[in-house]
Amino acid sequence: MLKKPMSLFTALAVIMTALASASSLAADTMAKSNQFWWPEKLNLEPLRAHDARSNPYGESFNYAEAFNSVDINALKKDIEKTLKTSQDWWPADWGHYGGLMIRTAWHSAGTYRAADGRGGADGGQQRFEPLNSWPDNASLDKARRLLWPVKQQYGRNVSWGDLMILAGNVSLESMGFQTFGFAGGRTDDWEPDLVYWGPETVMLANDKRYSKEGKLKNPLAAVQMGLIYVNPEGPNGNHDPLSAAADMRESFGRMAMNDEEIVALVAGGHTLGKAHGAVKGECVGAEPAAAGIEEQGFGWKNKCGSGKGADAMTSGLEGAWSSTPTAWSMLYLDNLMRFEWTKTKSPAGATQWIPTDEAAAQLVPDAHIKGKRNAPIMFTTDMALKKDPGFRKITERFLKNPQQFDLAFAKAWFKLTHRDLGPRARYVGSEIPAEELIWQDAVPAVDHKLIDTKDAEALKTKILKSGLSIPTLVRTA
Amino acid sequence: MRGGANGARIALTPQKNWAANNPKELAKVLKTLTKVQKKFNKSLSNGKKVSLADVIVLGGIAAVEKAAKKAGHDVAIPFAPGRTDATQKQTDVKSFARLMPKADAFRNYYSDNSYGSPTAMMVEKAALLTLTVPEMTVLVGGMRALDANVGQSKHGVLTNKPGTLNNDFFVNLLDMSTKWSKSSKFPGVYEGLDRVTGKLKWTATPVDLIFGSSSELRAVAEVYASNDGKEKFVNDFVIAWAKVMNLDRFDLK
Ligand code: HEM
Ligand code: HEM
């Protein structure tokens, strides 16, 4: 590299010449933390995380009030317009971004774990590493960027956390589904959460998260590092619907979802949108955290074909489950139960399932190429809804009773996307469902007058005289 | 903590000759400011006086206030006089030479003898200045709007109204109608092209683009690029600016 003395003007022309070497140099010259030298040392950083100094809106900013000032109907119209306006840099499948946005909302909320309350949509953590770069969150960088003009317009009054979930709701409604409601109130974070996502140090690894007896260790909920829940191709890609079912129960269970909710969520979600695996995995570049600075936060740059639209690559699985992927329908359940399914490979080489009936190959219109038609697909995890006896009973009941399916999906979707928000007291906005739900850990509302300070003093004296010792009282409280 | 406006050592060796200080331009500016100072001091009575250091700082304040006004915002930046001017004799040239800026992201300056990458040096400098992440962000965006790069380079000056204190840097950086790529002519420089026509719109360096690339910095850049961020941008810039200008005023604390 250049090491000759430079005048001001050459210095300007080549201001950043040293960069190529500088980036490799950065790692060596970075100040090393004590954690680096002594990994076992107690790390107090988590207690200093989310320092108020990092929040550009300052400590006094009241997000609930800000969100309450927004006209939700206008906001939803703006979102819907965005959903239906295809952008050349990431063309919408069938001209509607709904599928992508539902997946964004689900992945934003789906990191929630019941055991320690970590993860979830609150905080808008999907914007930050490691989540923004998780393999399972591929292409969601595009989804958030598509929403940026809406975020820009509403500024501090609509957090990313709320926007990602609301965009999921608007997508469902825009495609003909009646949702159960929406509550705002997710306050954005300004730095990544330090969350223990698992012991592995390699993405998609899972060699360390199971005990000897094969049990997923607490508090983890995902079966592989970097996945929200489970591997679509079955545990470790074994293509076995029955063991996939076991994985799904385990994983969704960590989020306190039962069989009926699992079937409703997976079937409902995959009624819309499509999977992307039109080209080989080698076509795709680094995730956002490792991508070049000129990518401006985008990752997974696809160098094959147009790199988008008909050549898009996200999970490596390819195709849609329903023949009307931008309209709510019973077609996912119908297809799943109507056809016999056989394993096949996507263009990217992933294992998925298509109908044995060759006539079905014409069912689904292509998302981008006019006149082209494709077969519907199922993942191994979708097949689990048919092959696992417990799931199958529910699947059959839903297929016979569309209203039951709709209501189950509406409620499970609301739970999925609102669970981490905590008690109802945090809900903000004009679309909060009136019905109380059991998972909200509700406490009854106050229906009497409260005691005042004087009463409290008198009560204190009485308690102390009651004969209960200090340690007993303290232990009880 | 060393350096700072107090002492007006920028008028002395070695600082006055540092590349990052644009020696030629600096000499002219200092001559003018010294003239202003002398004339002003003559007009003052009963022992009042202003130092060159204070004049330099007040000059900066006046410039920022005017740039804010151009953007439609009336701001008043607090000014605390009391800086004094050091003499060349009081200046340990060798010791001060160690302070020579090797990189100053705020003025889009980077030289080869930095020990870290441009972005790492930016964070290092911000840390020395005790800046928060939002303060560092608003200062860089503001300095670009003010067209305050070393050598008047246009890298990162993402505005059609340079010299106006507005949030254009952030708005244009986050605008998807621009596609960024490495310049084939100037290593380390990036070109912002119109996504549709391919026309060159802007040039920038890593300390500009990092505000769109780093997820945490982008989060803050979004705050300033939002429709409700225009006034916040000006106010936050002014507060951060005043903080930096008074960092070395241990006499005030
Ligand atoms: C067993 C659990 C699940 C697995 C393994 C799974 C896996 C996947 C995969 C691999 C894709 C393809 C991504 C791509 O290549 O673009 C996908 C797409 C999708 N998933 Fe799921 N999913 C699960 C559950 C859910 C749930 C619970 C929902 C929502 C309720 C959902 C909604 C969607 C939607 C809407 C898409 C289409 C995205 C688009 O159109 O771009 N999924 N899912
Ligand atoms: C138009 C505005 C500005 C001008 C003309 C300017 C000019 C200068 C000059 C001439 C120096 C070298 C002399 C010295 O060290 O005292 C300098 C140094 C420095 N400036 Fe500025 N500056 C400006 C704004 C800022 C801002 C906004 C910051 C921080 C946010 C900043 C931070 C520093 C620091 C830390 C140094 C010390 C040198 C080093 O450690 O590398 N300056 N500035």
Short mmCIF file of N, CA and C in Angstrom, two decimals, chain A residues 27-132:
data_model
loop_
_atom_site.label_atom_id
_atom_site.label_comp_id
_atom_site.label_asym_id
_atom_site.label_seq_id
_atom_site.Cartn_x
_atom_site.Cartn_y
_atom_site.Cartn_z
N ALA A 27 -9.25 -5.17 12.80
CA ALA A 27 -9.43 -6.21 13.80
C ALA A 27 -8.22 -6.30 14.73
N ASP A 28 -7.01 -6.14 14.15
CA ASP A 28 -5.81 -6.25 14.97
C ASP A 28 -5.64 -5.08 15.89
N THR A 29 -6.06 -3.90 15.43
CA THR A 29 -5.76 -2.71 16.23
C THR A 29 -6.93 -2.32 17.12
N MET A 30 -8.00 -3.10 17.09
CA MET A 30 -9.15 -2.80 17.93
C MET A 30 -8.77 -3.01 19.39
N ALA A 31 -9.20 -2.09 20.25
CA ALA A 31 -8.97 -2.30 21.68
C ALA A 31 -9.65 -3.60 22.09
N LYS A 32 -8.95 -4.42 22.82
CA LYS A 32 -9.53 -5.72 23.19
C LYS A 32 -10.14 -5.64 24.58
N SER A 33 -11.31 -6.22 24.70
CA SER A 33 -11.99 -6.18 25.98
C SER A 33 -11.36 -7.19 26.92
N ASN A 34 -11.60 -7.01 28.20
CA ASN A 34 -11.13 -7.99 29.17
C ASN A 34 -11.75 -9.35 28.90
N GLN A 35 -12.97 -9.31 28.32
CA GLN A 35 -13.66 -10.56 27.99
C GLN A 35 -12.87 -11.33 26.94
N PHE A 36 -12.19 -10.58 26.07
CA PHE A 36 -11.39 -11.22 25.04
C PHE A 36 -10.22 -11.99 25.68
N TRP A 37 -9.55 -11.34 26.63
CA TRP A 37 -8.38 -11.96 27.25
C TRP A 37 -8.79 -13.04 28.25
N TRP A 38 -9.84 -12.75 29.04
CA TRP A 38 -10.26 -13.69 30.09
C TRP A 38 -11.75 -13.98 29.95
N PRO A 39 -12.11 -14.86 29.02
CA PRO A 39 -13.52 -15.09 28.70
C PRO A 39 -14.35 -15.51 29.91
N GLU A 40 -13.72 -16.07 30.93
CA GLU A 40 -14.49 -16.56 32.07
C GLU A 40 -14.81 -15.45 33.07
N LYS A 41 -14.17 -14.30 32.90
CA LYS A 41 -14.36 -13.19 33.84
C LYS A 41 -15.82 -12.73 33.80
N LEU A 42 -16.33 -12.35 34.97
CA LEU A 42 -17.72 -11.87 35.02
C LEU A 42 -17.88 -10.62 34.17
N ASN A 43 -18.84 -10.64 33.27
CA ASN A 43 -19.05 -9.52 32.36
C ASN A 43 -20.25 -8.70 32.81
N LEU A 44 -20.02 -7.46 33.15
CA LEU A 44 -21.11 -6.62 33.64
C LEU A 44 -21.76 -5.79 32.54
N GLU A 45 -21.26 -5.95 31.31
CA GLU A 45 -21.78 -5.13 30.21
C GLU A 45 -23.31 -5.18 30.09
N PRO A 46 -23.95 -6.38 30.25
CA PRO A 46 -25.41 -6.41 30.09
C PRO A 46 -26.13 -5.42 31.00
N LEU A 47 -25.54 -5.14 32.16
CA LEU A 47 -26.19 -4.21 33.09
C LEU A 47 -26.04 -2.77 32.63
N ARG A 48 -25.09 -2.54 31.73
CA ARG A 48 -24.91 -1.18 31.23
C ARG A 48 -25.55 -1.02 29.86
N ALA A 49 -26.12 -2.11 29.34
CA ALA A 49 -26.70 -2.07 28.00
C ALA A 49 -27.91 -1.14 27.99
N HIS A 50 -28.26 -0.68 26.82
CA HIS A 50 -29.40 0.22 26.64
C HIS A 50 -29.25 1.47 27.49
N ASP A 51 -28.03 1.97 27.52
CA ASP A 51 -27.72 3.24 28.15
C ASP A 51 -28.59 4.33 27.52
N ALA A 52 -29.20 5.15 28.36
CA ALA A 52 -30.06 6.22 27.86
C ALA A 52 -29.31 7.12 26.89
N ARG A 53 -27.99 7.18 27.02
CA ARG A 53 -27.20 8.05 26.13
C ARG A 53 -27.29 7.60 24.67
N SER A 54 -27.64 6.35 24.43
CA SER A 54 -27.72 5.87 23.05
C SER A 54 -29.06 6.21 22.40
N ASN A 55 -30.01 6.64 23.17
CA ASN A 55 -31.35 6.91 22.64
C ASN A 55 -31.45 8.35 22.13
N PRO A 56 -31.55 8.50 20.81
CA PRO A 56 -31.56 9.87 20.26
C PRO A 56 -32.78 10.67 20.72
N TYR A 57 -33.84 10.00 21.14
CA TYR A 57 -35.03 10.74 21.57
C TYR A 57 -34.98 11.13 23.05
N GLY A 58 -33.94 10.71 23.73
CA GLY A 58 -33.79 11.12 25.12
C GLY A 58 -34.68 10.35 26.06
N GLU A 59 -34.42 10.48 27.33
CA GLU A 59 -35.11 9.68 28.34
C GLU A 59 -36.57 10.08 28.52
N SER A 60 -36.87 11.33 28.24
CA SER A 60 -38.21 11.82 28.57
C SER A 60 -39.24 11.50 27.47
N PHE A 61 -38.77 10.97 26.35
CA PHE A 61 -39.67 10.67 25.23
C PHE A 61 -40.68 9.59 25.64
N ASN A 62 -41.96 9.89 25.44
CA ASN A 62 -43.02 8.95 25.81
C ASN A 62 -43.62 8.35 24.53
N TYR A 63 -43.19 7.13 24.21
CA TYR A 63 -43.62 6.56 22.92
C TYR A 63 -45.12 6.28 22.89
N ALA A 64 -45.66 5.82 23.99
CA ALA A 64 -47.08 5.48 23.99
C ALA A 64 -47.91 6.70 23.59
N GLU A 65 -47.57 7.84 24.16
CA GLU A 65 -48.27 9.08 23.83
C GLU A 65 -48.08 9.41 22.35
N ALA A 66 -46.84 9.26 21.88
CA ALA A 66 -46.55 9.59 20.48
C ALA A 66 -47.39 8.71 19.54
N PHE A 67 -47.44 7.42 19.83
CA PHE A 67 -48.19 6.52 18.95
C PHE A 67 -49.68 6.83 19.00
N ASN A 68 -50.15 7.21 20.16
CA ASN A 68 -51.57 7.55 20.31
C ASN A 68 -51.98 8.74 19.44
N SER A 69 -51.02 9.58 19.10
CA SER A 69 -51.33 10.77 18.30
C SER A 69 -51.51 10.43 16.82
N VAL A 70 -51.20 9.18 16.45
CA VAL A 70 -51.24 8.81 15.03
C VAL A 70 -52.65 8.37 14.62
N ASP A 71 -53.06 8.77 13.44
CA ASP A 71 -54.31 8.29 12.85
C ASP A 71 -54.03 6.91 12.23
N ILE A 72 -54.42 5.86 12.95
CA ILE A 72 -54.05 4.51 12.52
C ILE A 72 -54.60 4.18 11.13
N ASN A 73 -55.78 4.68 10.81
CA ASN A 73 -56.35 4.39 9.50
C ASN A 73 -55.51 4.97 8.38
N ALA A 74 -55.03 6.20 8.59
CA ALA A 74 -54.17 6.83 7.58
C ALA A 74 -52.86 6.05 7.47
N LEU A 75 -52.32 5.67 8.62
CA LEU A 75 -51.07 4.91 8.63
C LEU A 75 -51.24 3.59 7.87
N LYS A 76 -52.37 2.92 8.11
CA LYS A 76 -52.60 1.64 7.45
C LYS A 76 -52.77 1.82 5.94
N LYS A 77 -53.38 2.93 5.55
CA LYS A 77 -53.50 3.20 4.10
C LYS A 77 -52.12 3.39 3.47
N ASP A 78 -51.27 4.12 4.20
CA ASP A 78 -49.92 4.35 3.68
C ASP A 78 -49.16 3.03 3.55
N ILE A 79 -49.34 2.17 4.55
CA ILE A 79 -48.66 0.87 4.49
C ILE A 79 -49.19 0.06 3.31
N GLU A 80 -50.50 0.05 3.15
CA GLU A 80 -51.07 -0.77 2.08
C GLU A 80 -50.60 -0.30 0.70
N LYS A 81 -50.48 1.01 0.56
CA LYS A 81 -50.00 1.54 -0.71
C LYS A 81 -48.58 1.03 -0.97
N THR A 82 -47.76 1.03 0.07
CA THR A 82 -46.40 0.51 -0.05
C THR A 82 -46.41 -0.96 -0.46
N LEU A 83 -47.33 -1.72 0.12
CA LEU A 83 -47.40 -3.15 -0.17
C LEU A 83 -47.70 -3.41 -1.65
N LYS A 84 -48.45 -2.50 -2.24
CA LYS A 84 -48.90 -2.72 -3.61
C LYS A 84 -48.07 -1.97 -4.64
N THR A 85 -47.01 -1.30 -4.19
CA THR A 85 -46.16 -0.57 -5.12
C THR A 85 -44.84 -1.31 -5.29
N SER A 86 -44.69 -2.03 -6.38
CA SER A 86 -43.49 -2.83 -6.59
C SER A 86 -42.29 -1.93 -6.88
N GLN A 87 -41.17 -2.20 -6.22
CA GLN A 87 -39.95 -1.43 -6.42
C GLN A 87 -39.00 -2.23 -7.30
N ASP A 88 -38.38 -1.52 -8.23
CA ASP A 88 -37.53 -2.21 -9.19
C ASP A 88 -36.36 -2.94 -8.52
N TRP A 89 -35.89 -2.41 -7.36
CA TRP A 89 -34.72 -3.03 -6.73
C TRP A 89 -35.07 -4.30 -5.96
N TRP A 90 -36.34 -4.59 -5.80
CA TRP A 90 -36.76 -5.86 -5.19
C TRP A 90 -38.23 -6.08 -5.58
N PRO A 91 -38.47 -6.51 -6.82
CA PRO A 91 -39.85 -6.57 -7.34
C PRO A 91 -40.75 -7.45 -6.48
N ALA A 92 -41.98 -7.01 -6.31
CA ALA A 92 -42.94 -7.75 -5.48
C ALA A 92 -43.44 -8.98 -6.22
N ASP A 93 -43.58 -10.10 -5.50
CA ASP A 93 -44.18 -11.30 -6.08
C ASP A 93 -45.65 -11.00 -6.35
N TRP A 94 -46.11 -11.27 -7.52
CA TRP A 94 -47.50 -11.01 -7.94
C TRP A 94 -47.92 -9.56 -7.59
N GLY A 95 -46.91 -8.65 -7.57
CA GLY A 95 -47.23 -7.24 -7.34
C GLY A 95 -47.67 -6.90 -5.93
N HIS A 96 -47.45 -7.78 -4.96
CA HIS A 96 -47.91 -7.52 -3.59
C HIS A 96 -46.86 -8.03 -2.59
N TYR A 97 -46.40 -7.14 -1.71
CA TYR A 97 -45.36 -7.53 -0.74
C TYR A 97 -45.92 -8.21 0.50
N GLY A 98 -47.23 -8.50 0.49
CA GLY A 98 -47.87 -9.04 1.70
C GLY A 98 -47.17 -10.25 2.30
N GLY A 99 -46.86 -11.26 1.46
CA GLY A 99 -46.22 -12.47 1.97
C GLY A 99 -44.93 -12.14 2.72
N LEU A 100 -44.11 -11.34 2.06
CA LEU A 100 -42.82 -10.95 2.65
C LEU A 100 -43.02 -10.24 4.00
N MET A 101 -44.03 -9.38 4.07
CA MET A 101 -44.25 -8.60 5.30
C MET A 101 -44.82 -9.47 6.42
N ILE A 102 -45.63 -10.45 6.06
CA ILE A 102 -46.14 -11.37 7.09
C ILE A 102 -44.98 -12.16 7.69
N ARG A 103 -44.09 -12.60 6.81
CA ARG A 103 -42.91 -13.33 7.30
C ARG A 103 -42.04 -12.40 8.16
N THR A 104 -41.91 -11.14 7.76
CA THR A 104 -41.13 -10.18 8.55
C THR A 104 -41.71 -10.04 9.95
N ALA A 105 -43.02 -9.88 10.02
CA ALA A 105 -43.67 -9.73 11.32
C ALA A 105 -43.50 -10.99 12.15
N TRP A 106 -43.66 -12.12 11.52
CA TRP A 106 -43.57 -13.39 12.25
C TRP A 106 -42.16 -13.63 12.75
N HIS A 107 -41.17 -13.31 11.95
CA HIS A 107 -39.79 -13.48 12.41
C HIS A 107 -39.41 -12.44 13.46
N SER A 108 -40.04 -11.29 13.40
CA SER A 108 -39.78 -10.26 14.40
C SER A 108 -40.33 -10.70 15.76
N ALA A 109 -41.54 -11.25 15.74
CA ALA A 109 -42.18 -11.68 16.99
C ALA A 109 -41.70 -13.06 17.41
N GLY A 110 -41.36 -13.89 16.44
CA GLY A 110 -41.12 -15.31 16.70
C GLY A 110 -39.86 -15.62 17.47
N THR A 111 -39.02 -14.63 17.73
CA THR A 111 -37.82 -14.88 18.52
C THR A 111 -38.14 -14.96 19.99
N TYR A 112 -39.42 -14.71 20.34
CA TYR A 112 -39.83 -14.70 21.74
C TYR A 112 -39.72 -16.08 22.37
N ARG A 113 -39.24 -16.11 23.60
CA ARG A 113 -39.17 -17.37 24.34
C ARG A 113 -39.91 -17.20 25.65
N ALA A 114 -40.84 -18.11 25.92
CA ALA A 114 -41.65 -17.95 27.12
C ALA A 114 -40.81 -18.03 28.39
N ALA A 115 -39.75 -18.85 28.38
CA ALA A 115 -39.03 -19.12 29.63
C ALA A 115 -38.42 -17.87 30.26
N ASP A 116 -37.79 -17.02 29.45
CA ASP A 116 -37.16 -15.85 30.06
C ASP A 116 -37.69 -14.55 29.47
N GLY A 117 -38.68 -14.65 28.58
CA GLY A 117 -39.26 -13.44 28.00
C GLY A 117 -38.33 -12.73 27.04
N ARG A 118 -37.18 -13.37 26.69
CA ARG A 118 -36.25 -12.74 25.76
C ARG A 118 -36.79 -12.82 24.33
N GLY A 119 -36.26 -11.94 23.51
CA GLY A 119 -36.65 -11.96 22.11
C GLY A 119 -37.98 -11.26 21.91
N GLY A 120 -38.55 -11.39 20.71
CA GLY A 120 -39.83 -10.77 20.45
C GLY A 120 -39.70 -9.46 19.68
N ALA A 121 -40.86 -8.93 19.29
CA ALA A 121 -40.90 -7.76 18.41
C ALA A 121 -40.57 -6.46 19.13
N ASP A 122 -40.80 -6.43 20.43
CA ASP A 122 -40.55 -5.21 21.19
C ASP A 122 -39.08 -4.83 21.06
N GLY A 123 -38.82 -3.55 20.82
CA GLY A 123 -37.44 -3.11 20.67
C GLY A 123 -37.02 -2.99 19.22
N GLY A 124 -37.74 -3.65 18.32
CA GLY A 124 -37.35 -3.58 16.91
C GLY A 124 -35.97 -4.19 16.68
N GLN A 125 -35.67 -5.25 17.42
CA GLN A 125 -34.31 -5.82 17.39
C GLN A 125 -33.93 -6.41 16.03
N GLN A 126 -34.93 -6.69 15.19
CA GLN A 126 -34.59 -7.28 13.89
C GLN A 126 -33.71 -6.34 13.06
N ARG A 127 -33.69 -5.05 13.42
CA ARG A 127 -32.84 -4.10 12.69
C ARG A 127 -31.35 -4.36 12.95
N PHE A 128 -31.05 -4.98 14.10
CA PHE A 128 -29.65 -5.06 14.54
C PHE A 128 -29.07 -6.46 14.43
N GLU A 129 -27.73 -6.53 14.45
CA GLU A 129 -27.06 -7.80 14.57
C GLU A 129 -27.42 -8.37 15.95
N PRO A 130 -27.48 -9.67 16.13
CA PRO A 130 -27.24 -10.67 15.09
C PRO A 130 -28.48 -10.95 14.24
N LEU A 131 -29.67 -10.52 14.71
CA LEU A 131 -30.90 -10.95 14.02
C LEU A 131 -30.92 -10.52 12.56
N ASN A 132 -30.46 -9.30 12.24
CA ASN A 132 -30.55 -8.82 10.86
C ASN A 132 -29.72 -9.68 9.92
#
